[in-house]
PDB file of C-alpha atoms in Angstrom:
ATOM      1  CA  UNK O   6     -44.286  93.262  27.067  1.00  0.00           C
ATOM      2  CA  UNK O   7     -41.370  91.885  29.091  1.00  0.00           C
ATOM      3  CA  UNK O   8     -41.438  92.183  32.863  1.00  0.00           C
ATOM      4  CA  UNK O   9     -38.873  91.743  35.633  1.00  0.00           C
ATOM      5  CA  UNK O  10     -38.728  88.317  37.261  1.00  0.00           C
ATOM      6  CA  UNK O  11     -36.297  86.341  39.364  1.00  0.00           C
ATOM      7  CA  UNK O  12     -35.947  82.587  39.520  1.00  0.00           C
ATOM      8  CA  UNK O  13     -38.062  81.177  42.317  1.00  0.00           C
ATOM      9  CA  UNK O  14     -35.163  78.973  43.400  1.00  0.00           C
ATOM     10  CA  UNK O  15     -33.061  82.117  44.057  1.00  0.00           C
ATOM     11  CA  UNK O  16     -35.479  83.186  46.818  1.00  0.00           C
ATOM     12  CA  UNK O  17     -35.280  81.267  50.119  1.00  0.00           C
ATOM     13  CA  UNK O  18     -37.703  78.323  50.165  1.00  0.00           C
ATOM     14  CA  UNK O  19     -38.836  79.408  53.642  1.00  0.00           C
ATOM     15  CA  UNK O  20     -40.414  82.389  51.858  1.00  0.00           C
ATOM     16  CA  UNK O  21     -41.578  80.926  48.552  1.00  0.00           C
ATOM     17  CA  UNK O  22     -43.080  77.875  50.262  1.00  0.00           C
ATOM     18  CA  UNK O  23     -45.533  79.787  52.432  1.00  0.00           C
ATOM     19  CA  UNK O  24     -47.958  82.680  52.511  1.00  0.00           C
ATOM     20  CA  UNK O  25     -46.739  85.534  54.652  1.00  0.00           C
ATOM     21  CA  UNK O  26     -45.059  88.872  55.192  1.00  0.00           C
ATOM     22  CA  UNK O  27     -41.292  88.949  55.709  1.00  0.00           C
ATOM     23  CA  UNK O  28     -39.263  91.860  57.091  1.00  0.00           C
ATOM     24  CA  UNK O  29     -36.026  90.881  55.386  1.00  0.00           C
ATOM     25  CA  UNK O  30     -33.402  93.301  54.041  1.00  0.00           C
ATOM     26  CA  UNK O  31     -33.588  93.738  50.268  1.00  0.00           C
ATOM     27  CA  UNK O  32     -29.900  92.903  49.704  1.00  0.00           C
ATOM     28  CA  UNK O  33     -30.168  89.758  51.823  1.00  0.00           C
ATOM     29  CA  UNK O  34     -33.261  88.531  50.035  1.00  0.00           C
ATOM     30  CA  UNK O  35     -31.991  89.160  46.524  1.00  0.00           C
ATOM     31  CA  UNK O  36     -28.280  88.367  47.119  1.00  0.00           C
ATOM     32  CA  UNK O  37     -28.339  85.509  44.588  1.00  0.00           C
ATOM     33  CA  UNK O  38     -31.127  86.809  42.370  1.00  0.00           C
ATOM     34  CA  UNK O  39     -30.508  87.894  38.804  1.00  0.00           C
ATOM     35  CA  UNK O  40     -33.269  89.787  36.993  1.00  0.00           C
ATOM     36  CA  UNK O  41     -34.771  88.005  33.999  1.00  0.00           C
ATOM     37  CA  UNK O  42     -36.940  89.814  31.463  1.00  0.00           C
ATOM     38  CA  UNK O  43     -39.777  87.524  30.449  1.00  0.00           C
ATOM     39  CA  UNK O  44     -42.869  88.066  28.333  1.00  0.00           C
ATOM     40  CA  UNK O  45     -45.702  88.706  30.780  1.00  0.00           C
ATOM     41  CA  UNK O  46     -47.978  86.125  29.153  1.00  0.00           C
ATOM     42  CA  UNK O  47     -45.336  83.435  29.768  1.00  0.00           C
ATOM     43  CA  UNK O  48     -44.423  84.664  33.270  1.00  0.00           C
ATOM     44  CA  UNK O  49     -48.070  84.463  34.393  1.00  0.00           C
ATOM     45  CA  UNK O  50     -47.934  80.676  33.841  1.00  0.00           C
ATOM     46  CA  UNK O  51     -44.358  79.785  34.848  1.00  0.00           C
ATOM     47  CA  UNK O  52     -43.905  79.042  38.567  1.00  0.00           C
ATOM     48  CA  UNK O  53     -40.147  78.698  38.124  1.00  0.00           C
ATOM     49  CA  UNK O  54     -40.088  82.538  38.159  1.00  0.00           C
ATOM     50  CA  UNK O  55     -41.474  85.164  40.516  1.00  0.00           C
ATOM     51  CA  UNK O  56     -42.642  88.462  39.016  1.00  0.00           C
ATOM     52  CA  UNK O  57     -41.425  91.352  41.176  1.00  0.00           C
ATOM     53  CA  UNK O  58     -44.231  93.745  42.098  1.00  0.00           C
ATOM     54  CA  UNK O  59     -43.542  96.979  44.025  1.00  0.00           C
ATOM     55  CA  UNK O  60     -46.483  97.387  46.429  1.00  0.00           C
ATOM     56  CA  UNK O  61     -46.688 100.794  48.117  1.00  0.00           C
ATOM     57  CA  UNK O  62     -48.787 101.456  51.233  1.00  0.00           C
ATOM     58  CA  UNK O  63     -49.368 105.225  51.432  1.00  0.00           C
ATOM     59  CA  UNK O  64     -50.369 107.307  54.466  1.00  0.00           C
ATOM     60  CA  UNK O  65     -51.359 110.956  54.629  1.00  0.00           C
ATOM     61  CA  UNK O  66     -50.151 113.393  57.301  1.00  0.00           C
ATOM     62  CA  UNK O  67     -53.111 112.418  59.516  1.00  0.00           C
ATOM     63  CA  UNK O  68     -52.133 108.739  59.612  1.00  0.00           C
ATOM     64  CA  UNK O  69     -54.889 107.629  57.257  1.00  0.00           C
ATOM     65  CA  UNK O  70     -54.102 105.100  54.542  1.00  0.00           C
ATOM     66  CA  UNK O  71     -54.950 105.207  50.858  1.00  0.00           C
ATOM     67  CA  UNK O  72     -57.381 102.524  49.722  1.00  0.00           C
ATOM     68  CA  UNK O  73     -59.537 102.054  46.673  1.00  0.00           C
ATOM     69  CA  UNK O  74     -62.026  99.565  45.249  1.00  0.00           C
ATOM     70  CA  UNK O  75     -60.386  97.221  42.746  1.00  0.00           C
ATOM     71  CA  UNK O  76     -61.429  97.449  39.114  1.00  0.00           C
ATOM     72  CA  UNK O  77     -59.498  97.831  35.888  1.00  0.00           C
ATOM     73  CA  UNK O  78     -57.056  95.174  34.648  1.00  0.00           C
ATOM     74  CA  UNK O  79     -57.288  92.603  37.460  1.00  0.00           C
ATOM     75  CA  UNK O  80     -60.845  91.191  37.188  1.00  0.00           C
ATOM     76  CA  UNK O  81     -60.156  88.560  39.875  1.00  0.00           C
ATOM     77  CA  UNK O  82     -59.883  91.379  42.448  1.00  0.00           C
ATOM     78  CA  UNK O  83     -63.078  93.267  41.595  1.00  0.00           C
ATOM     79  CA  UNK O  84     -65.261  93.820  44.658  1.00  0.00           C
ATOM     80  CA  UNK O  85     -62.266  93.997  47.012  1.00  0.00           C
ATOM     81  CA  UNK O  86     -60.393  97.007  48.333  1.00  0.00           C
ATOM     82  CA  UNK O  87     -56.675  97.486  47.882  1.00  0.00           C
ATOM     83  CA  UNK O  88     -54.326  99.498  50.060  1.00  0.00           C
ATOM     84  CA  UNK O  89     -51.379  99.036  47.715  1.00  0.00           C
ATOM     85  CA  UNK O  90     -50.290 101.070  44.739  1.00  0.00           C
ATOM     86  CA  UNK O  91     -47.973  99.356  42.307  1.00  0.00           C
ATOM     87  CA  UNK O  92     -47.587  96.881  39.518  1.00  0.00           C
ATOM     88  CA  UNK O  93     -45.225  95.025  37.241  1.00  0.00           C
ATOM     89  CA  UNK O  94     -41.713  96.276  36.531  1.00  0.00           C
ATOM     90  CA  UNK O  95     -41.394  96.846  32.791  1.00  0.00           C
ATOM     91  CA  UNK O  96     -38.251  96.431  30.724  1.00  0.00           C
ATOM     92  CA  UNK O  97     -38.174 100.239  30.341  1.00  0.00           C
ATOM     93  CA  UNK O  98     -37.467 100.384  34.123  1.00  0.00           C
ATOM     94  CA  UNK O  99     -34.234  98.399  33.769  1.00  0.00           C
ATOM     95  CA  UNK O 100     -31.205  99.874  35.590  1.00  0.00           C
ATOM     96  CA  UNK O 101     -27.696  98.806  36.647  1.00  0.00           C
ATOM     97  CA  UNK O 102     -28.882  97.204  39.899  1.00  0.00           C
ATOM     98  CA  UNK O 103     -31.978  95.254  40.845  1.00  0.00           C
ATOM     99  CA  UNK O 104     -32.762  97.750  43.613  1.00  0.00           C
ATOM    100  CA  UNK O 105     -32.650 100.711  41.203  1.00  0.00           C
ATOM    101  CA  UNK O 106     -34.757  98.746  38.717  1.00  0.00           C
ATOM    102  CA  UNK O 107     -37.377  98.207  41.444  1.00  0.00           C
ATOM    103  CA  UNK O 108     -37.339 101.923  42.330  1.00  0.00           C
ATOM    104  CA  UNK O 109     -37.698 102.886  38.667  1.00  0.00           C
ATOM    105  CA  UNK O 110     -40.753 100.635  38.387  1.00  0.00           C
ATOM    106  CA  UNK O 111     -42.147 101.949  41.656  1.00  0.00           C
ATOM    107  CA  UNK O 112     -41.843 105.605  40.609  1.00  0.00           C
ATOM    108  CA  UNK O 113     -43.296 104.879  37.158  1.00  0.00           C
ATOM    109  CA  UNK O 114     -46.291 103.140  38.737  1.00  0.00           C
ATOM    110  CA  UNK O 115     -46.871 106.024  41.165  1.00  0.00           C
ATOM    111  CA  UNK O 116     -46.699 108.563  38.331  1.00  0.00           C
ATOM    112  CA  UNK O 117     -49.213 106.523  36.298  1.00  0.00           C
ATOM    113  CA  UNK O 118     -51.661 105.946  39.134  1.00  0.00           C
ATOM    114  CA  UNK O 119     -51.546 109.340  40.874  1.00  0.00           C
ATOM    115  CA  UNK O 120     -52.476 112.409  38.798  1.00  0.00           C
ATOM    116  CA  UNK O 121     -50.419 114.797  40.869  1.00  0.00           C
ATOM    117  CA  UNK O 122     -47.510 112.520  41.818  1.00  0.00           C
ATOM    118  CA  UNK O 123     -44.628 114.458  43.385  1.00  0.00           C
ATOM    119  CA  UNK O 124     -41.606 112.304  44.190  1.00  0.00           C
ATOM    120  CA  UNK O 125     -40.203 114.822  46.694  1.00  0.00           C
ATOM    121  CA  UNK O 126     -43.495 114.959  48.597  1.00  0.00           C
ATOM    122  CA  UNK O 127     -43.206 111.375  49.863  1.00  0.00           C
ATOM    123  CA  UNK O 128     -40.900 109.800  52.396  1.00  0.00           C
ATOM    124  CA  UNK O 129     -40.416 106.255  51.072  1.00  0.00           C
ATOM    125  CA  UNK O 130     -39.192 103.240  53.086  1.00  0.00           C
ATOM    126  CA  UNK O 131     -38.645  99.612  52.074  1.00  0.00           C
ATOM    127  CA  UNK O 132     -40.418  97.329  54.587  1.00  0.00           C
ATOM    128  CA  UNK O 133     -40.054  93.764  53.287  1.00  0.00           C
ATOM    129  CA  UNK O 134     -41.823  91.322  51.015  1.00  0.00           C
ATOM    130  CA  UNK O 135     -45.106  89.489  50.782  1.00  0.00           C
ATOM    131  CA  UNK O 136     -45.652  86.089  49.250  1.00  0.00           C
ATOM    132  CA  UNK O 137     -48.874  84.193  48.696  1.00  0.00           C
ATOM    133  CA  UNK O 138     -49.142  80.564  47.578  1.00  0.00           C
ATOM    134  CA  UNK O 139     -52.882  79.985  47.922  1.00  0.00           C
ATOM    135  CA  UNK O 140     -53.732  80.916  44.309  1.00  0.00           C
ATOM    136  CA  UNK O 141     -52.178  80.319  40.909  1.00  0.00           C
ATOM    137  CA  UNK O 142     -51.655  84.087  40.633  1.00  0.00           C
ATOM    138  CA  UNK O 143     -49.831  84.220  43.965  1.00  0.00           C
ATOM    139  CA  UNK O 144     -47.451  81.454  42.940  1.00  0.00           C
ATOM    140  CA  UNK O 145     -45.901  83.668  40.254  1.00  0.00           C
ATOM    141  CA  UNK O 146     -45.766  87.049  42.064  1.00  0.00           C
ATOM    142  CA  UNK O 147     -43.622  88.463  44.881  1.00  0.00           C
ATOM    143  CA  UNK O 148     -44.663  91.756  46.485  1.00  0.00           C
ATOM    144  CA  UNK O 149     -41.934  94.200  47.460  1.00  0.00           C
ATOM    145  CA  UNK O 150     -43.528  96.359  50.150  1.00  0.00           C
ATOM    146  CA  UNK O 151     -42.755 100.038  50.640  1.00  0.00           C
ATOM    147  CA  UNK O 152     -44.314 102.543  53.021  1.00  0.00           C
ATOM    148  CA  UNK O 153     -44.847 106.035  51.608  1.00  0.00           C
ATOM    149  CA  UNK O 154     -45.543 108.819  54.094  1.00  0.00           C
ATOM    150  CA  UNK O 155     -46.989 111.953  52.493  1.00  0.00           C
ATOM    151  CA  UNK O 156     -45.285 115.132  53.606  1.00  0.00           C
ATOM    152  CA  UNK O 157     -47.329 118.034  54.966  1.00  0.00           C
ATOM    153  CA  UNK O 158     -49.457 119.669  52.296  1.00  0.00           C
ATOM    154  CA  UNK O 159     -49.329 116.796  49.778  1.00  0.00           C
ATOM    155  CA  UNK O 160     -52.560 114.972  49.016  1.00  0.00           C
ATOM    156  CA  UNK O 161     -52.278 112.485  46.132  1.00  0.00           C
ATOM    157  CA  UNK O 162     -55.179 112.372  43.688  1.00  0.00           C
ATOM    158  CA  UNK O 163     -56.192 109.183  41.927  1.00  0.00           C
ATOM    159  CA  UNK O 164     -55.810 108.575  38.216  1.00  0.00           C
ATOM    160  CA  UNK O 165     -58.317 106.258  36.471  1.00  0.00           C
ATOM    161  CA  UNK O 166     -56.873 102.960  37.802  1.00  0.00           C
ATOM    162  CA  UNK O 167     -57.353 104.181  41.398  1.00  0.00           C
ATOM    163  CA  UNK O 168     -60.825 105.677  40.923  1.00  0.00           C
ATOM    164  CA  UNK O 169     -62.650 105.822  44.237  1.00  0.00           C
ATOM    165  CA  UNK O 170     -59.455 106.468  46.259  1.00  0.00           C
ATOM    166  CA  UNK O 171     -60.271 107.087  49.919  1.00  0.00           C
ATOM    167  CA  UNK O 172     -58.239 107.756  53.055  1.00  0.00           C
ATOM    168  CA  UNK O 173     -59.082 105.459  55.982  1.00  0.00           C
ATOM    169  CA  UNK O 174     -57.819 104.837  59.501  1.00  0.00           C
ATOM    170  CA  UNK O 175     -56.650 101.337  60.404  1.00  0.00           C
ATOM    171  CA  UNK O 176     -59.916 100.805  62.279  1.00  0.00           C
ATOM    172  CA  UNK O 177     -61.902 101.738  59.172  1.00  0.00           C
ATOM    173  CA  UNK O 178     -59.691  99.534  56.987  1.00  0.00           C
ATOM    174  CA  UNK O 179     -60.324  96.556  59.259  1.00  0.00           C
ATOM    175  CA  UNK O 180     -64.024  96.742  58.325  1.00  0.00           C
ATOM    176  CA  UNK O 181     -63.365  96.542  54.563  1.00  0.00           C
ATOM    177  CA  UNK O 182     -63.089  93.371  52.503  1.00  0.00           C
ATOM    178  CA  UNK O 183     -59.561  93.699  51.123  1.00  0.00           C
ATOM    179  CA  UNK O 184     -57.326  91.792  48.749  1.00  0.00           C
ATOM    180  CA  UNK O 185     -54.993  89.372  50.554  1.00  0.00           C
ATOM    181  CA  UNK O 186     -51.845  91.334  49.686  1.00  0.00           C
ATOM    182  CA  UNK O 187     -53.144  94.409  51.535  1.00  0.00           C
ATOM    183  CA  UNK O 188     -53.651  92.427  54.726  1.00  0.00           C
ATOM    184  CA  UNK O 189     -50.203  90.854  54.378  1.00  0.00           C
ATOM    185  CA  UNK O 190     -48.510  94.194  53.657  1.00  0.00           C
ATOM    186  CA  UNK O 191     -49.995  95.774  56.772  1.00  0.00           C
ATOM    187  CA  UNK O 192     -48.173  93.162  58.844  1.00  0.00           C
ATOM    188  CA  UNK O 193     -44.994  95.033  57.830  1.00  0.00           C
ATOM    189  CA  UNK O 194     -46.262  98.574  58.520  1.00  0.00           C
TER     190      UNK O 194
END
């Protein structure tokens, strides 16, 4: 399967050279970036590209955040909690602009991971990006962070990938052992 990537050199070195969260406008960040569709197996090994990963932090009407224990496809994250919903952008998500391509991937991921996904029941806001260079996995991924606020009366239910979904306050989240991306993303929320 081919996934959406951009050349690492097309992202500012101040971002790709460090681990952090960056509140930078989407158009500014990706002004020189052209999407490339690369076989996932190759992209996982090639640091000359960054795989774009929509990463959605979701809050209910009470200000609690969705979190779930990691399991499923990413064995390296088992035993940790995640506060982000998202994943790779597939070639089927391709659109005229990079921004619309990202949104297509984001909505597809939400519809796959939430049984009762309702697009109109979320208020969605782009917040920035997260980058991590401490692991070989981090070197080839770039998280595009969105905040999704559930509207009154909407309570997302987990599909299989998000089994164990819980709603936690920030104080409760601080007590959980979470994946690094979740901690970075919360710097933007």
